[in-house]
GROMACS .gro file of C-alpha atoms in nm:
model
  420
    1MET     CA    1   1.112   0.493  -2.114
    2ASN     CA    2   0.852   0.249  -2.234
    3ALA     CA    3   0.621   0.086  -1.984
    4ALA     CA    4   0.576  -0.288  -1.981
    5VAL     CA    5   0.297  -0.393  -2.217
    6TYR     CA    6   0.073  -0.676  -2.105
    7PRO     CA    7  -0.152  -0.887  -2.328
    8ARG     CA    8  -0.488  -0.791  -2.177
    9LYS     CA    9  -0.695  -1.071  -2.034
   10MET     CA   10  -0.989  -1.061  -1.798
   11PRO     CA   11  -0.857  -1.076  -1.538
   12ILE     CA   12  -0.485  -1.011  -1.567
   13ARG     CA   13  -0.251  -1.296  -1.473
   14ALA     CA   14   0.112  -1.304  -1.365
   15SER     CA   15   0.196  -1.479  -1.693
   16ASP     CA   16   0.090  -1.161  -1.875
   17LEU     CA   17   0.395  -0.985  -1.731
   18PRO     CA   18   0.745  -1.022  -1.875
   19LEU     CA   19   0.968  -1.255  -1.678
   20ASP     CA   20   1.220  -0.975  -1.615
   21TYR     CA   21   0.963  -0.735  -1.471
   22ASN     CA   22   1.074  -0.470  -1.218
   23ALA     CA   23   0.798  -0.289  -1.025
   24VAL     CA   24   0.962   0.052  -1.080
   25ASP     CA   25   0.751   0.027  -1.395
   26ILE     CA   26   0.461   0.152  -1.178
   27LEU     CA   27   0.636   0.491  -1.186
   28GLU     CA   28   0.823   0.483  -1.514
   29ARG     CA   29   0.531   0.374  -1.729
   30ASN     CA   30   0.419   0.739  -1.700
   31LEU     CA   31   0.732   0.900  -1.838
   32ASP     CA   32   0.646   0.887  -2.209
   33ARG     CA   33   0.315   1.074  -2.182
   34ARG     CA   34   0.287   1.218  -1.831
   35SER     CA   35   0.639   1.322  -1.736
   36ASP     CA   36   0.532   1.683  -1.681
   37GLU     CA   37   0.204   1.596  -1.508
   38PRO     CA   38   0.174   1.608  -1.127
   39ALA     CA   39   0.246   1.282  -0.949
   40VAL     CA   40   0.239   1.381  -0.582
   41PHE     CA   41   0.108   1.669  -0.372
   42THR     CA   42   0.219   1.748  -0.018
   43ASP     CA   43   0.192   2.063   0.190
   44ASP     CA   44   0.561   2.123   0.119
   45ARG     CA   45   0.626   1.989  -0.230
   46THR     CA   46   0.450   1.915  -0.556
   47CYS     CA   47   0.639   1.691  -0.796
   48THR     CA   48   0.576   1.569  -1.149
   49PHE     CA   49   0.636   1.212  -1.260
   50GLY     CA   50   0.955   1.326  -1.431
   51GLU     CA   51   1.083   1.499  -1.119
   52VAL     CA   52   1.009   1.197  -0.902
   53SER     CA   53   1.178   0.966  -1.152
   54ARG     CA   54   1.494   1.175  -1.165
   55GLU     CA   55   1.511   1.183  -0.785
   56VAL     CA   56   1.452   0.808  -0.771
   57ASN     CA   57   1.752   0.765  -1.000
   58ARG     CA   58   1.970   0.983  -0.776
   59VAL     CA   59   1.870   0.777  -0.472
   60GLY     CA   60   1.927   0.456  -0.667
   61ASN     CA   61   2.277   0.565  -0.768
   62ALA     CA   62   2.349   0.651  -0.404
   63LEU     CA   63   2.224   0.307  -0.297
   64ARG     CA   64   2.460   0.142  -0.542
   65ARG     CA   65   2.746   0.365  -0.425
   66ALA     CA   66   2.666   0.252  -0.070
   67GLY     CA   67   2.711  -0.108  -0.181
   68ILE     CA   68   2.346  -0.216  -0.174
   69ARG     CA   69   2.306  -0.520  -0.393
   70ARG     CA   70   2.017  -0.711  -0.540
   71GLY     CA   71   1.812  -0.890  -0.276
   72GLU     CA   72   1.946  -0.691   0.020
   73CYS     CA   73   1.704  -0.510   0.249
   74VAL     CA   74   1.664  -0.134   0.289
   75GLY     CA   75   1.452  -0.005   0.580
   76LEU     CA   76   1.215   0.292   0.554
   77LEU     CA   77   1.103   0.458   0.878
   78LEU     CA   78   0.957   0.771   0.725
   79LEU     CA   79   0.660   1.004   0.740
   80ASP     CA   80   0.444   1.019   0.426
   81SER     CA   81   0.643   1.241   0.191
   82VAL     CA   82   0.798   1.263  -0.152
   83GLU     CA   83   1.109   1.107   0.002
   84TRP     CA   84   0.908   0.801   0.103
   85THR     CA   85   0.819   0.742  -0.261
   86THR     CA   86   1.170   0.805  -0.395
   87THR     CA   87   1.345   0.580  -0.145
   88PHE     CA   88   1.087   0.306  -0.197
   89PHE     CA   89   1.107   0.302  -0.576
   90ALA     CA   90   1.484   0.352  -0.581
   91THR     CA   91   1.520   0.044  -0.361
   92VAL     CA   92   1.292  -0.151  -0.592
   93LYS     CA   93   1.472  -0.026  -0.904
   94VAL     CA   94   1.815  -0.149  -0.790
   95GLY     CA   95   1.666  -0.490  -0.709
   96ALA     CA   96   1.679  -0.455  -0.333
   97VAL     CA   97   1.391  -0.518  -0.090
   98ALA     CA   98   1.206  -0.219   0.060
   99LEU     CA   99   1.104  -0.273   0.423
  100SER     CA  100   0.824  -0.029   0.511
  101LEU     CA  101   0.834   0.014   0.887
  102ASN     CA  102   0.530   0.119   1.086
  103THR     CA  103   0.613   0.443   1.268
  104LEU     CA  104   0.379   0.336   1.549
  105LEU     CA  105   0.569   0.019   1.640
  106ARG     CA  106   0.757  -0.006   1.968
  107PRO     CA  107   1.142   0.008   1.969
  108ASN     CA  108   1.166  -0.364   2.044
  109GLU     CA  109   0.946  -0.436   1.739
  110HIS     CA  110   1.165  -0.217   1.519
  111THR     CA  111   1.471  -0.393   1.655
  112PHE     CA  112   1.320  -0.732   1.575
  113ALA     CA  113   1.228  -0.627   1.219
  114LEU     CA  114   1.569  -0.475   1.142
  115ARG     CA  115   1.743  -0.791   1.256
  116ASP     CA  116   1.494  -1.035   1.107
  117ALA     CA  117   1.515  -0.866   0.764
  118ASN     CA  118   1.894  -0.815   0.788
  119VAL     CA  119   1.860  -0.447   0.695
  120ARG     CA  120   2.172  -0.301   0.532
  121LEU     CA  121   2.068   0.064   0.501
  122PHE     CA  122   1.809   0.254   0.701
  123PHE     CA  123   1.624   0.570   0.595
  124VAL     CA  124   1.473   0.746   0.896
  125HIS     CA  125   1.285   1.075   0.921
  126ALA     CA  126   1.441   1.338   1.148
  127ALA     CA  127   1.121   1.352   1.353
  128LEU     CA  128   1.168   0.982   1.435
  129LEU     CA  129   1.534   0.990   1.534
  130ASP     CA  130   1.445   0.919   1.895
  131VAL     CA  131   1.346   0.570   1.777
  132VAL     CA  132   1.695   0.517   1.638
  133GLY     CA  133   1.845   0.592   1.978
  134GLY     CA  134   1.670   0.291   2.124
  135LEU     CA  135   1.777   0.042   1.857
  136GLY     CA  136   2.129  -0.014   1.990
  137ALA     CA  137   2.302  -0.321   1.849
  138ALA     CA  138   2.031  -0.364   1.585
  139LEU     CA  139   2.206  -0.087   1.390
  140ASP     CA  140   2.549  -0.252   1.398
  141GLY     CA  141   2.674  -0.247   1.039
  142VAL     CA  142   2.365  -0.060   0.917
  143GLN     CA  143   2.408   0.266   0.727
  144VAL     CA  144   2.165   0.536   0.842
  145VAL     CA  145   2.041   0.823   0.623
  146VAL     CA  146   1.820   1.091   0.777
  147VAL     CA  147   1.539   1.259   0.582
  148GLY     CA  148   1.550   1.614   0.716
  149ASP     CA  149   1.805   1.772   0.947
  150PRO     CA  150   2.002   1.501   1.133
  151GLY     CA  151   2.085   1.757   1.404
  152GLY     CA  152   2.450   1.673   1.468
  153THR     CA  153   2.398   1.300   1.511
  154GLY     CA  154   2.675   1.216   1.268
  155PHE     CA  155   2.433   1.062   1.018
  156PRO     CA  156   2.419   1.210   0.666
  157SER     CA  157   2.104   1.389   0.557
  158TYR     CA  158   1.909   1.263   0.258
  159ALA     CA  159   1.993   1.580   0.064
  160GLN     CA  160   2.364   1.542   0.135
  161TRP     CA  161   2.360   1.174   0.060
  162ILE     CA  162   2.219   1.211  -0.295
  163GLU     CA  163   2.402   1.533  -0.378
  164GLY     CA  164   2.583   1.509  -0.711
  165GLU     CA  165   2.433   1.173  -0.803
  166PRO     CA  166   2.336   1.128  -1.171
  167GLU     CA  167   1.970   1.158  -1.270
  168THR     CA  168   1.986   0.854  -1.497
  169LEU     CA  169   1.993   0.493  -1.385
  170ALA     CA  170   1.931   0.161  -1.557
  171ARG     CA  171   1.689  -0.060  -1.366
  172THR     CA  172   1.818  -0.390  -1.234
  173GLU     CA  173   1.675  -0.684  -1.423
  174THR     CA  174   1.463  -0.868  -1.171
  175HIS     CA  175   1.242  -1.172  -1.210
  176ARG     CA  176   0.874  -1.091  -1.170
  177GLU     CA  177   0.868  -1.330  -0.873
  178ASP     CA  178   1.169  -1.175  -0.697
  179ILE     CA  179   1.080  -1.020  -0.361
  180CYS     CA  180   1.072  -0.640  -0.374
  181SER     CA  181   0.895  -0.535  -0.054
  182LEU     CA  182   0.847  -0.644   0.304
  183ASN     CA  183   0.593  -0.543   0.568
  184TYR     CA  184   0.568  -0.651   0.930
  185SER     CA  185   0.249  -0.716   1.121
  186SER     CA  186   0.186  -0.520   1.439
  187GLY     CA  187   0.286  -0.810   1.661
  188THR     CA  188  -0.039  -0.806   1.861
  189THR     CA  189  -0.026  -1.185   1.891
  190GLY     CA  190   0.349  -1.225   1.939
  191GLU     CA  191   0.654  -1.108   1.750
  192PRO     CA  192   0.581  -0.920   1.425
  193LYS     CA  193   0.561  -1.141   1.117
  194GLY     CA  194   0.748  -1.036   0.803
  195ILE     CA  195   0.531  -1.055   0.491
  196PRO     CA  196   0.722  -1.046   0.160
  197HIS     CA  197   0.573  -0.950  -0.176
  198ALA     CA  198   0.705  -0.987  -0.529
  199HIS     CA  199   0.742  -0.736  -0.812
  200LYS     CA  200   0.450  -0.897  -0.994
  201ASP     CA  201   0.206  -0.830  -0.711
  202TYR     CA  202   0.198  -0.454  -0.771
  203PRO     CA  203   0.071  -0.440  -1.130
  204LEU     CA  204  -0.163  -0.734  -1.069
  205THR     CA  205  -0.341  -0.574  -0.773
  206ALA     CA  206  -0.345  -0.236  -0.951
  207GLU     CA  207  -0.529  -0.393  -1.245
  208LEU     CA  208  -0.756  -0.625  -1.051
  209TRP     CA  209  -0.885  -0.375  -0.797
  210GLY     CA  210  -0.756  -0.026  -0.879
  211LYS     CA  211  -0.866  -0.032  -1.241
  212ASP     CA  212  -1.121  -0.313  -1.271
  213VAL     CA  213  -1.314  -0.235  -0.951
  214LEU     CA  214  -1.258   0.132  -0.869
  215GLY     CA  215  -1.222   0.238  -1.230
  216LEU     CA  216  -0.922   0.462  -1.158
  217THR     CA  217  -0.803   0.682  -1.447
  218ALA     CA  218  -0.530   0.939  -1.499
  219GLU     CA  219  -0.779   1.210  -1.406
  220ASP     CA  220  -0.808   1.086  -1.048
  221ARG     CA  221  -0.624   1.208  -0.740
  222THR     CA  222  -0.616   0.990  -0.429
  223PHE     CA  223  -0.573   1.065  -0.060
  224ALA     CA  224  -0.547   0.800   0.212
  225VAL     CA  225  -0.569   0.836   0.587
  226ALA     CA  226  -0.383   0.503   0.606
  227LYS     CA  227  -0.012   0.578   0.595
  228LEU     CA  228   0.218   0.446   0.325
  229PHE     CA  229   0.374   0.187   0.558
  230PHE     CA  230   0.036   0.007   0.550
  231THR     CA  231  -0.034  -0.191   0.235
  232PHE     CA  232  -0.378  -0.027   0.230
  233GLY     CA  233  -0.197   0.307   0.208
  234THR     CA  234   0.079   0.202  -0.032
  235GLY     CA  235  -0.166   0.038  -0.267
  236GLY     CA  236  -0.450   0.285  -0.259
  237ASN     CA  237  -0.245   0.603  -0.236
  238LEU     CA  238   0.065   0.526  -0.442
  239ILE     CA  239   0.067   0.207  -0.649
  240PHE     CA  240  -0.286   0.227  -0.789
  241PRO     CA  241  -0.289   0.597  -0.885
  242TRP     CA  242   0.060   0.594  -1.034
  243TYR     CA  243  -0.015   0.277  -1.227
  244VAL     CA  244  -0.282   0.463  -1.424
  245GLY     CA  245  -0.100   0.798  -1.431
  246ALA     CA  246  -0.310   0.958  -1.157
  247SER     CA  247  -0.169   1.167  -0.872
  248CYS     CA  248  -0.174   1.123  -0.495
  249VAL     CA  249  -0.185   1.346  -0.189
  250LEU     CA  250   0.054   1.264   0.096
  251PHE     CA  251   0.008   1.401   0.448
  252ALA     CA  252   0.278   1.369   0.713
  253GLY     CA  253   0.047   1.465   1.000
  254SER     CA  254  -0.172   1.256   1.227
  255PRO     CA  255  -0.454   1.066   1.056
  256ARG     CA  256  -0.649   1.063   1.383
  257VAL     CA  257  -0.756   1.426   1.358
  258PRO     CA  258  -1.062   1.437   1.128
  259GLU     CA  259  -1.034   1.815   1.086
  260ASP     CA  260  -0.687   1.768   0.936
  261VAL     CA  261  -0.815   1.499   0.701
  262LEU     CA  262  -1.092   1.724   0.573
  263ALA     CA  263  -0.853   2.018   0.543
  264GLN     CA  264  -0.634   1.807   0.313
  265VAL     CA  265  -0.935   1.724   0.098
  266ASP     CA  266  -1.032   2.091   0.087
  267ARG     CA  267  -0.678   2.202  -0.004
  268HIS     CA  268  -0.557   1.935  -0.247
  269ARG     CA  269  -0.887   1.832  -0.412
  270PRO     CA  270  -0.859   1.452  -0.428
  271THR     CA  271  -1.127   1.256  -0.612
  272ILE     CA  272  -1.104   0.945  -0.390
  273LEU     CA  273  -1.061   0.929  -0.011
  274TYR     CA  274  -0.942   0.613   0.167
  275ASN     CA  275  -1.030   0.580   0.533
  276ALA     CA  276  -1.139   0.325   0.794
  277PRO     CA  277  -1.491   0.303   0.940
  278THR     CA  278  -1.367   0.465   1.261
  279GLY     CA  279  -1.239   0.759   1.059
  280TYR     CA  280  -1.570   0.806   0.881
  281GLY     CA  281  -1.743   0.797   1.218
  282GLN     CA  282  -1.511   1.071   1.343
  283ILE     CA  283  -1.600   1.285   1.044
  284LEU     CA  284  -1.970   1.240   1.116
  285ALA     CA  285  -1.913   1.357   1.474
  286LEU     CA  286  -1.808   1.699   1.345
  287GLU     CA  287  -2.064   1.971   1.298
  288GLY     CA  288  -2.127   2.134   0.962
  289VAL     CA  289  -1.890   1.919   0.757
  290ARG     CA  290  -2.020   2.028   0.416
  291GLU     CA  291  -2.036   2.392   0.521
  292ARG     CA  292  -1.685   2.408   0.672
  293TRP     CA  293  -1.492   2.205   0.413
  294ASP     CA  294  -1.529   2.174   0.036
  295LEU     CA  295  -1.565   1.804  -0.044
  296SER     CA  296  -1.697   1.857  -0.397
  297SER     CA  297  -1.384   1.711  -0.560
  298LEU     CA  298  -1.458   1.365  -0.417
  299ARG     CA  299  -1.647   1.120  -0.636
  300PHE     CA  300  -1.656   0.844  -0.371
  301CYS     CA  301  -1.478   0.711  -0.063
  302VAL     CA  302  -1.318   0.375   0.015
  303SER     CA  303  -1.317   0.181   0.342
  304ALA     CA  304  -1.126  -0.122   0.467
  305GLY     CA  305  -0.954  -0.247   0.780
  306GLU     CA  306  -1.274  -0.338   0.968
  307ALA     CA  307  -1.638  -0.402   0.884
  308LEU     CA  308  -1.834  -0.092   0.780
  309PRO     CA  309  -2.179  -0.102   0.947
  310ALA     CA  310  -2.475  -0.026   0.721
  311PRO     CA  311  -2.609   0.250   0.952
  312LEU     CA  312  -2.274   0.429   0.932
  313TRP     CA  313  -2.275   0.398   0.553
  314GLU     CA  314  -2.627   0.547   0.537
  315ARG     CA  315  -2.547   0.831   0.777
  316PHE     CA  316  -2.231   0.923   0.587
  317LYS     CA  317  -2.419   0.922   0.256
  318ASP     CA  318  -2.690   1.144   0.402
  319ALA     CA  319  -2.441   1.386   0.558
  320THR     CA  320  -2.196   1.419   0.268
  321GLY     CA  321  -2.369   1.286  -0.042
  322LEU     CA  322  -2.079   1.043  -0.087
  323GLU     CA  323  -2.092   0.665  -0.116
  324ILE     CA  324  -1.832   0.446   0.054
  325ILE     CA  325  -1.684   0.147  -0.131
  326ASP     CA  326  -1.617  -0.114   0.138
  327GLY     CA  327  -1.410  -0.429   0.101
  328ILE     CA  328  -1.170  -0.663   0.274
  329GLY     CA  329  -0.800  -0.712   0.209
  330CYS     CA  330  -0.497  -0.822   0.405
  331THR     CA  331  -0.125  -0.762   0.402
  332GLU     CA  332  -0.065  -1.130   0.320
  333ASN     CA  333  -0.256  -1.091  -0.006
  334TYR     CA  334  -0.152  -0.739  -0.096
  335HIS     CA  335  -0.481  -0.567  -0.107
  336ILE     CA  336  -0.855  -0.602  -0.140
  337PHE     CA  337  -0.999  -0.928  -0.274
  338ILE     CA  338  -1.368  -0.895  -0.180
  339SER     CA  339  -1.526  -0.560  -0.257
  340ASN     CA  340  -1.830  -0.354  -0.325
  341ARG     CA  341  -1.790  -0.141  -0.634
  342PRO     CA  342  -1.932   0.179  -0.780
  343GLY     CA  343  -2.287   0.105  -0.890
  344ASP     CA  344  -2.299  -0.223  -0.698
  345ILE     CA  345  -2.301  -0.155  -0.324
  346ARG     CA  346  -2.478  -0.352  -0.053
  347PRO     CA  347  -2.427  -0.149   0.267
  348GLY     CA  348  -2.300  -0.357   0.556
  349SER     CA  349  -2.145  -0.625   0.335
  350SER     CA  350  -1.788  -0.652   0.207
  351GLY     CA  351  -1.924  -0.702  -0.143
  352LYS     CA  352  -1.838  -0.980  -0.386
  353PRO     CA  353  -1.509  -1.152  -0.473
  354VAL     CA  354  -1.289  -0.947  -0.704
  355PRO     CA  355  -1.237  -1.122  -1.040
  356GLY     CA  356  -0.894  -1.279  -1.031
  357TYR     CA  357  -0.946  -1.416  -0.679
  358ALA     CA  358  -1.125  -1.725  -0.550
  359VAL     CA  359  -1.262  -1.755  -0.197
  360ARG     CA  360  -1.395  -2.037   0.019
  361LEU     CA  361  -1.581  -2.047   0.349
  362VAL     CA  362  -1.450  -2.345   0.541
  363GLY     CA  363  -1.595  -2.514   0.849
  364GLU     CA  364  -1.406  -2.671   1.141
  365ASP     CA  365  -1.418  -3.004   0.958
  366GLY     CA  366  -1.216  -2.857   0.670
  367GLU     CA  367  -1.510  -2.874   0.429
  368ASP     CA  368  -1.689  -2.583   0.263
  369VAL     CA  369  -1.990  -2.466   0.463
  370ALA     CA  370  -2.341  -2.451   0.319
  371PRO     CA  371  -2.464  -2.119   0.172
  372GLY     CA  372  -2.568  -1.882   0.449
  373GLU     CA  373  -2.357  -2.050   0.716
  374VAL     CA  374  -2.055  -1.889   0.879
  375GLY     CA  375  -1.714  -2.022   0.782
  376SER     CA  376  -1.347  -1.934   0.791
  377LEU     CA  377  -1.250  -1.724   0.490
  378TRP     CA  378  -0.987  -1.880   0.263
  379LEU     CA  379  -0.845  -1.696  -0.036
  380SER     CA  380  -0.662  -1.792  -0.354
  381GLY     CA  381  -0.495  -1.540  -0.584
  382GLU     CA  382  -0.169  -1.453  -0.752
  383THR     CA  383  -0.090  -1.153  -0.530
  384ALA     CA  384  -0.078  -1.364  -0.213
  385ALA     CA  385   0.251  -1.407  -0.029
  386LEU     CA  386   0.390  -1.759  -0.017
  387SER     CA  387   0.503  -1.757   0.347
  388TYR     CA  388   0.609  -1.543   0.640
  389LEU     CA  389   0.977  -1.459   0.669
  390HIS     CA  390   1.153  -1.699   0.908
  391ARG     CA  391   0.821  -1.828   1.051
  392TYR     CA  392   0.792  -2.190   0.945
  393GLU     CA  393   0.509  -2.301   1.173
  394ASP     CA  394   0.303  -1.984   1.123
  395SER     CA  395   0.349  -2.021   0.749
  396ARG     CA  396   0.225  -2.381   0.754
  397ARG     CA  397  -0.093  -2.274   0.932
  398THR     CA  398  -0.167  -1.973   0.712
  399PHE     CA  399  -0.046  -2.070   0.363
  400ARG     CA  400  -0.197  -2.401   0.255
  401GLY     CA  401  -0.112  -2.483  -0.103
  402GLU     CA  402  -0.290  -2.233  -0.325
  403TRP     CA  403  -0.505  -2.114  -0.030
  404LEU     CA  404  -0.441  -1.838   0.221
  405VAL     CA  405  -0.626  -1.873   0.552
  406THR     CA  406  -0.723  -1.517   0.647
  407GLY     CA  407  -0.857  -1.583   0.998
  408ASP     CA  408  -1.178  -1.391   0.924
  409LYS     CA  409  -1.527  -1.537   0.968
  410TYR     CA  410  -1.782  -1.473   0.691
  411ARG     CA  411  -2.110  -1.585   0.545
  412VAL     CA  412  -2.232  -1.538   0.188
  413ASP     CA  413  -2.593  -1.453   0.106
  414GLU     CA  414  -2.808  -1.582  -0.179
  415ASP     CA  415  -2.697  -1.294  -0.404
  416GLY     CA  416  -2.326  -1.360  -0.359
  417TYR     CA  417  -2.245  -1.078  -0.113
  418TYR     CA  418  -2.009  -1.159   0.171
  419TRP     CA  419  -2.084  -1.050   0.530
  420HIS     CA  420  -1.823  -1.029   0.807
   0.00000   0.00000   0.00000
């Protein structure tokens, strides 16, 4: 199957995509030349792009058999696994909306999200079935499919559910601006906010940051401590590598154990590691990192989620020999829009705006602040969401015309680097 071909501009624009774009192209663009090349590594399974695609088609056929139609919402409460990728892309391929649920949310937050998004079908990992028991009426009319052994609950297992389904499936023709995915905030300041993103956002962010900033190629292999239900994880450890034909490493275990993180690097040999500053600090707290684990496959690391202090950057470089590419992104924008980059790193800063995005620092009077002064960070770019789902007043405050108000405070120095 041929991948979508975009007239190349610097930077890429949404208008470079065909109007009938479907983001399953992120996977299927690899089938002509890389069908037999590895796409995903886990401790249990290794799959090629062709194998993943055929399983996506089986899941997609099962979704259609279950009556899922274009625009309807499918929930994913799964551990990082091959099944996460197949259910996600199958949902996208049939024109439905994939809701990636945070496995760390409380039952009441899951209940809110399932109802708010009007979920029609719910994939849940067997290890998380206790969550389902607390959802009660939120599951009324919702079909549940269990990844793993459902243990006599009466729900079908994923393997049973796709058994006998054909391995071919025509993608649903979707508009590039149709919504294809939904993420919910943690709800730390009230009820979780649903953040929708369109099919176009995936190739745009993959080009603008994955390729143009990180320089990802088909020879890379990524591994992220951030789970796939985070946009930092989905982007960095699935969308970006697959967009260029690279592979990814998925780990179902806890990201909070630095020994497990390093063991995954040692075992699966990624070239890029995504982590948060706290995670890099945990690694530095271990003794004999370079002696106990082989990190030689890594060419650099990536950080986001919180500011990366310069002393931590320096200590990590001294201890491991690896540089950390720091930046800032947000779920509302679908990924990083200010970033350091290989060969252009100013430790302690978030870097410079990524080409394709515009930023402003705005004072309390609504005017841009003077250089060097602290202001509220506003962002403009084509991967930004347009609103929150069912949150009119919150949307009015955050999405202001072409500008997205991030809520972060920054200053910019005389060289154009932005500091949190």
